[in-house]
Coordinates of C-alpha atoms in Angstrom, one line a residue:
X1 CA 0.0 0.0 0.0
X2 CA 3.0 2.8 1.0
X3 CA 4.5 1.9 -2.5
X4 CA 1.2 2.2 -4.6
X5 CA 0.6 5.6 -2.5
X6 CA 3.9 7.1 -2.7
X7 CA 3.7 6.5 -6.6
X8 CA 0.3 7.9 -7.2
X9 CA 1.9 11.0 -4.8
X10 CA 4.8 11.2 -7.6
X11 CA 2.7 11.1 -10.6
X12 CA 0.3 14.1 -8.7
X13 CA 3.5 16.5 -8.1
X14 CA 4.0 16.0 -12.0
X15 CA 0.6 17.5 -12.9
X16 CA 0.5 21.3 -13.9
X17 CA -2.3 21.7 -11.0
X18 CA -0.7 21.7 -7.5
X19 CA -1.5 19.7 -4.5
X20 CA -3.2 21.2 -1.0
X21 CA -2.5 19.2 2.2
X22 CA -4.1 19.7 5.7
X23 CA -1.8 20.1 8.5
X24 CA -1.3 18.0 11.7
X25 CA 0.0 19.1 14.6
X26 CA -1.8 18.1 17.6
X27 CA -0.9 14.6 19.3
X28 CA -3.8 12.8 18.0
X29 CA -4.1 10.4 15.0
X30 CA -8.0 11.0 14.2
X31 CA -7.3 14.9 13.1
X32 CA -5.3 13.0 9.8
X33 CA -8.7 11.4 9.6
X34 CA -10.8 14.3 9.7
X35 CA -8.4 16.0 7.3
X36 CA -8.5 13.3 5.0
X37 CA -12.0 13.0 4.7
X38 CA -12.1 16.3 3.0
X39 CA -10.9 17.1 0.0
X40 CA -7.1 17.6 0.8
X41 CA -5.3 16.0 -1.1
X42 CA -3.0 14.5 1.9
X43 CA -1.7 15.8 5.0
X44 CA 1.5 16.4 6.7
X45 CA 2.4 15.2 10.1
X46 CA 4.6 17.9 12.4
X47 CA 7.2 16.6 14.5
X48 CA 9.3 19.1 14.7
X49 CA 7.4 21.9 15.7
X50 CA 4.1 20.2 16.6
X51 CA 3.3 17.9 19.6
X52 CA 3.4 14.9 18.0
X53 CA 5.4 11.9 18.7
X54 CA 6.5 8.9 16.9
X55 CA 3.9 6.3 18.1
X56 CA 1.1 8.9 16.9
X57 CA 2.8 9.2 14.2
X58 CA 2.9 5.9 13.1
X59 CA -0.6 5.6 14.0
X60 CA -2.0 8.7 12.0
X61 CA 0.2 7.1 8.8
X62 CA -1.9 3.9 9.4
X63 CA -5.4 6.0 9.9
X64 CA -4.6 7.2 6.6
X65 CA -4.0 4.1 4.3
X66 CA -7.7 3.3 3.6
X67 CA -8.3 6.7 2.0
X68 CA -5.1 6.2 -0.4
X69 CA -3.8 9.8 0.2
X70 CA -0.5 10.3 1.3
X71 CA 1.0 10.8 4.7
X72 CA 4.0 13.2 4.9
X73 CA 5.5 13.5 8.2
X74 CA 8.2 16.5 9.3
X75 CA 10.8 14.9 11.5
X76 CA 12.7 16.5 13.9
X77 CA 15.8 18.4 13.2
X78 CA 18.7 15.8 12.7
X79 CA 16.6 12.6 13.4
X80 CA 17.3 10.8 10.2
X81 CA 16.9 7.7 12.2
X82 CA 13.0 8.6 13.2
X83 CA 12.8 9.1 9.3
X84 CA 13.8 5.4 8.4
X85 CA 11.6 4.1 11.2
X86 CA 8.2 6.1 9.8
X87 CA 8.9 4.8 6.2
X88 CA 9.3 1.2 7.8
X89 CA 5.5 2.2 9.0
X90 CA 4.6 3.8 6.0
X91 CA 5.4 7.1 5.3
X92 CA 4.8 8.3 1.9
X93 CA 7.3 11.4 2.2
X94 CA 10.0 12.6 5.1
X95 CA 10.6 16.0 5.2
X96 CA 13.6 16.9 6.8
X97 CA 14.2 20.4 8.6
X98 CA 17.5 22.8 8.7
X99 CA 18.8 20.8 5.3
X100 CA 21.9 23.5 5.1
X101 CA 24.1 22.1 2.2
X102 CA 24.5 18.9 0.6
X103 CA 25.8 17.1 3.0
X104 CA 22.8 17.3 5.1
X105 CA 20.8 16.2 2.2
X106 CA 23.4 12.9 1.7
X107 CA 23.1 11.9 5.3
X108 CA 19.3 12.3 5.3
X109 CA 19.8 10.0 2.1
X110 CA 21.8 7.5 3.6
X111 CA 19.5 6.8 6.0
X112 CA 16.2 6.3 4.2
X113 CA 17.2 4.7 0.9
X114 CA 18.5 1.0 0.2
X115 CA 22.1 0.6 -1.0
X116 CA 23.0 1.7 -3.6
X117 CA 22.0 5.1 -2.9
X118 CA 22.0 4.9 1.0
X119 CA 21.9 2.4 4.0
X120 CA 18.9 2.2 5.4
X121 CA 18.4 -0.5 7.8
X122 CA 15.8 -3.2 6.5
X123 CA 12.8 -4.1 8.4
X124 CA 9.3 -2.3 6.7
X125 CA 7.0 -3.1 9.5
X126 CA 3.5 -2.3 7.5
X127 CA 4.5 -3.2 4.5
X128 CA 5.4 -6.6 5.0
X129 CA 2.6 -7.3 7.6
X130 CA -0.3 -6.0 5.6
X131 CA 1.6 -8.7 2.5
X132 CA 1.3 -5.8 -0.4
X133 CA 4.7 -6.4 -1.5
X134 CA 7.1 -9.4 -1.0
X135 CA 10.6 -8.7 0.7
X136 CA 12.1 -8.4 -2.7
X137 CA 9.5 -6.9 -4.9
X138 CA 9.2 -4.0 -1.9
X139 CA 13.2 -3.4 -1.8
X140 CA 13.0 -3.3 -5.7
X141 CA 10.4 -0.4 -5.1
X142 CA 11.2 1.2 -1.8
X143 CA 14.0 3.6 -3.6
X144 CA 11.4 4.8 -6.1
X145 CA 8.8 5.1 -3.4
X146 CA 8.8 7.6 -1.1
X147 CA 9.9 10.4 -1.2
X148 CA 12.7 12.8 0.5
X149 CA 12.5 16.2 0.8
X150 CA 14.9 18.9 2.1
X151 CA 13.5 21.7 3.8
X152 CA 15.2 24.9 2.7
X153 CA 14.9 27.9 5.1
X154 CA 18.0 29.8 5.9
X155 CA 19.9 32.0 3.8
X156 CA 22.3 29.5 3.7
X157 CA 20.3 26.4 2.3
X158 CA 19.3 29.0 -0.4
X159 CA 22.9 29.6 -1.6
X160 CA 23.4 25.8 -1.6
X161 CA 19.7 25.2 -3.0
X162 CA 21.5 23.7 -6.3
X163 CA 23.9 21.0 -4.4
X164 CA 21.0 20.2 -2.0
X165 CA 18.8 19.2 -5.4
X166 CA 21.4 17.7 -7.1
X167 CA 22.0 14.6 -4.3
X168 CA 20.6 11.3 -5.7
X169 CA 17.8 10.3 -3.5
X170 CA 16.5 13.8 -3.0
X171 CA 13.1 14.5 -4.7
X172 CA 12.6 18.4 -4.2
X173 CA 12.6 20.9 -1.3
X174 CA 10.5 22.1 0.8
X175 CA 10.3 26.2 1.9
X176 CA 9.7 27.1 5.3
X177 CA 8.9 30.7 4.5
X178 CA 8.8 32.0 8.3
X179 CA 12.3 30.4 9.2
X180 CA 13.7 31.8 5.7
X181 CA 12.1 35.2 6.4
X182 CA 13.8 35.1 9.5
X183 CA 17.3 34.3 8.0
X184 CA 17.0 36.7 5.0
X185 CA 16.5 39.6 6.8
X186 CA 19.5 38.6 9.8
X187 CA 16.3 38.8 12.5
X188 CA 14.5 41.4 11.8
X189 CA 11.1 39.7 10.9
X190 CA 9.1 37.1 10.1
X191 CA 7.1 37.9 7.1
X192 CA 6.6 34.4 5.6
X193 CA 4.8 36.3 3.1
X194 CA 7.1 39.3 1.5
X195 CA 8.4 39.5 -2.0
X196 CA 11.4 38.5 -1.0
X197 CA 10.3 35.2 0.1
X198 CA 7.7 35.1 -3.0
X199 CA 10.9 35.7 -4.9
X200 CA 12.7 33.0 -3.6
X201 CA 9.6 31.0 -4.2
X202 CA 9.8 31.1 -7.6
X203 CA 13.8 31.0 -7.7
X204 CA 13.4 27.5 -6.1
X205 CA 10.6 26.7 -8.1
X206 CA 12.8 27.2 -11.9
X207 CA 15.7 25.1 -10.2
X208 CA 13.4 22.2 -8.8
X209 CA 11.6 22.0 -12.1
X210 CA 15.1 21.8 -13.8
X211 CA 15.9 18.9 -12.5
X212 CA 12.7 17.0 -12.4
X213 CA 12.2 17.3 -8.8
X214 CA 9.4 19.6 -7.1
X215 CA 9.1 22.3 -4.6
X216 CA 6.5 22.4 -1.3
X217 CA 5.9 25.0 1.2
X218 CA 4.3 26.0 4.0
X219 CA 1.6 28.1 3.6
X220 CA -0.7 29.7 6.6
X221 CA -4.1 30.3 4.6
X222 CA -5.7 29.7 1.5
X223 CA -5.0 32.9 -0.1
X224 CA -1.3 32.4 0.6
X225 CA -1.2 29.1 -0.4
X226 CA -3.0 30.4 -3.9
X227 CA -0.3 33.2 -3.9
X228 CA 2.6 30.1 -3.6
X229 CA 0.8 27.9 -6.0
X230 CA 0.9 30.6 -8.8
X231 CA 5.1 31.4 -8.4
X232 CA 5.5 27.4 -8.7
X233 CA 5.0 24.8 -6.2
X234 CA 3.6 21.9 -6.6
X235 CA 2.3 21.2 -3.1
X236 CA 1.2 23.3 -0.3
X237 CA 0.0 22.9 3.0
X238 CA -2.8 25.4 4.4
X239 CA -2.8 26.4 8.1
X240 CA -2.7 23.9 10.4
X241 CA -5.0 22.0 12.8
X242 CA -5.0 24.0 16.1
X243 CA -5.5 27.2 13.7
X244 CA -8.2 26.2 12.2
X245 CA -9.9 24.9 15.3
X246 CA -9.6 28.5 16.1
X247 CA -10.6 30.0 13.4
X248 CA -14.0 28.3 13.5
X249 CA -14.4 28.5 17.0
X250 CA -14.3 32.1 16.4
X251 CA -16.5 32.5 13.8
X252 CA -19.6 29.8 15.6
X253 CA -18.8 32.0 18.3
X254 CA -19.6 35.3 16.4
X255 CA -22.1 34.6 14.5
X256 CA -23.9 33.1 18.0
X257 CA -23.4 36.6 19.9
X258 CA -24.8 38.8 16.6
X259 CA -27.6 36.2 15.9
X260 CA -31.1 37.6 18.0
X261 CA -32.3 35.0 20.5

């Protein structure tokens, strides 16, 4: 099932139309459900700035599997190991945080693909146990499978954008817009929205599409993520979980204090 879904996920980021995912941050695996049951078109799982932990996780990636959208999970910064252990359960996609320069993008590598592009450590829990694939028609697939994206958001990840899409085994980048905001301008702001990060939008956009990988971002609302969608990415989360919780709660809220009793 991971394979079929992290090939359908592949042959989506090569459409012209981009892809929208729901956000998950909270440490429970039913909000990937009620994501999913709307029309996102997957959702990503926060590890590294949201409260969820591995066993959640794992479980959310497994929530997911009977609606055949894609679970994308952000690991931690550095924890290339966590990585390898959520595609064992399923993952269709690791993105990887603070990806500075190639290097960073080879060790994530080595980690989560097979030899000969990397050393991951064999063992694909779901995979084998729900009997989609046998040991060696999975390992014959797993490299093509999911995918591995780099998240680029400091100044310095943007001057090495080129080596960090150029490592075999990566399959695009990933913008954090606030972080890269942040770096751009040496502190002075967070503007995950200025032209500058727009710009660099698009810059990364030509270079993924260059190489026949893809670019994803971050986005915190619709019209931003429409904004994103036009300078070139292919997928695009939109808020997150605990933000739109809020968001509605404010509006039931308003419209039950305006609406005569």
């Amino acid at each position: 099932m991971q394979i079929e879904i992290s090939r359908k996920l592949r042959a989506q980021l090569a459409e012209p139309a981009p892809l929208y995912t729901g956000w998950m941050s909270i440490n429970e695996s039913y909000i990937v459900e009620i994501l999913l049951a709307e029309a996102f078109d997957g959702a990503i799982v926060d590890m590294q700035h949201g409260a969820v932990d591995a066993t959640v996780a794992i479980r959310a990636i497994g929530s997911a599997a009977g609606s055949g959208k894609p679970v994308l999970v952000r690991i931690p910064i550095g924890d290339f190991a966590c990585a390898a252990k959520l595609l064992d359960w399923g993952a269709s996609a690791i993105i990887a945080p603070m990806i500075n320069c190639a290097a960073d993008a080879q060790l994530l590598v080595s980690f989560c693909r097979y030899p000969p592009v990397g050393a991951r450590s064999w063992g694909p829990q779901r995979a084998l146990a729900h009997g989609a694939a046998s040991p060696g028609d999975y390992l014959r697939q797993a490299n093509d499978g999911p995918l591995l994206i780099a998240m680029i958001e400091t100044s310095e990840a943007m001057d090495h954008a080129d080596a960090i899409l150029d490592v075999d085994g990566i399959d695009g980048v990933f913008i954090g817009p606030a972080d890269l905001s942040l770096s751009l301008t040496n502190g002075r702001e967070i503007n995950p929205v200025s032209n500058q990060i727009l710009d660099s939008v698009e810059s990364l956009a030509t270079k993924a599409r260059a190489r026949g990988k893809h670019l994803l971002a971050f986005c915190g609302d619709g019209a931003t993520a429409a904004a994103f969608a036009h300078a070139g990415c292919d997928l695009i989360s939109i808020s997150t979980d605990a933000a739109m919780i809020r968001l509605a709660a404010r509006q039931e809220l308003a419209t039950a204090r305006r609406t005569p009793s």
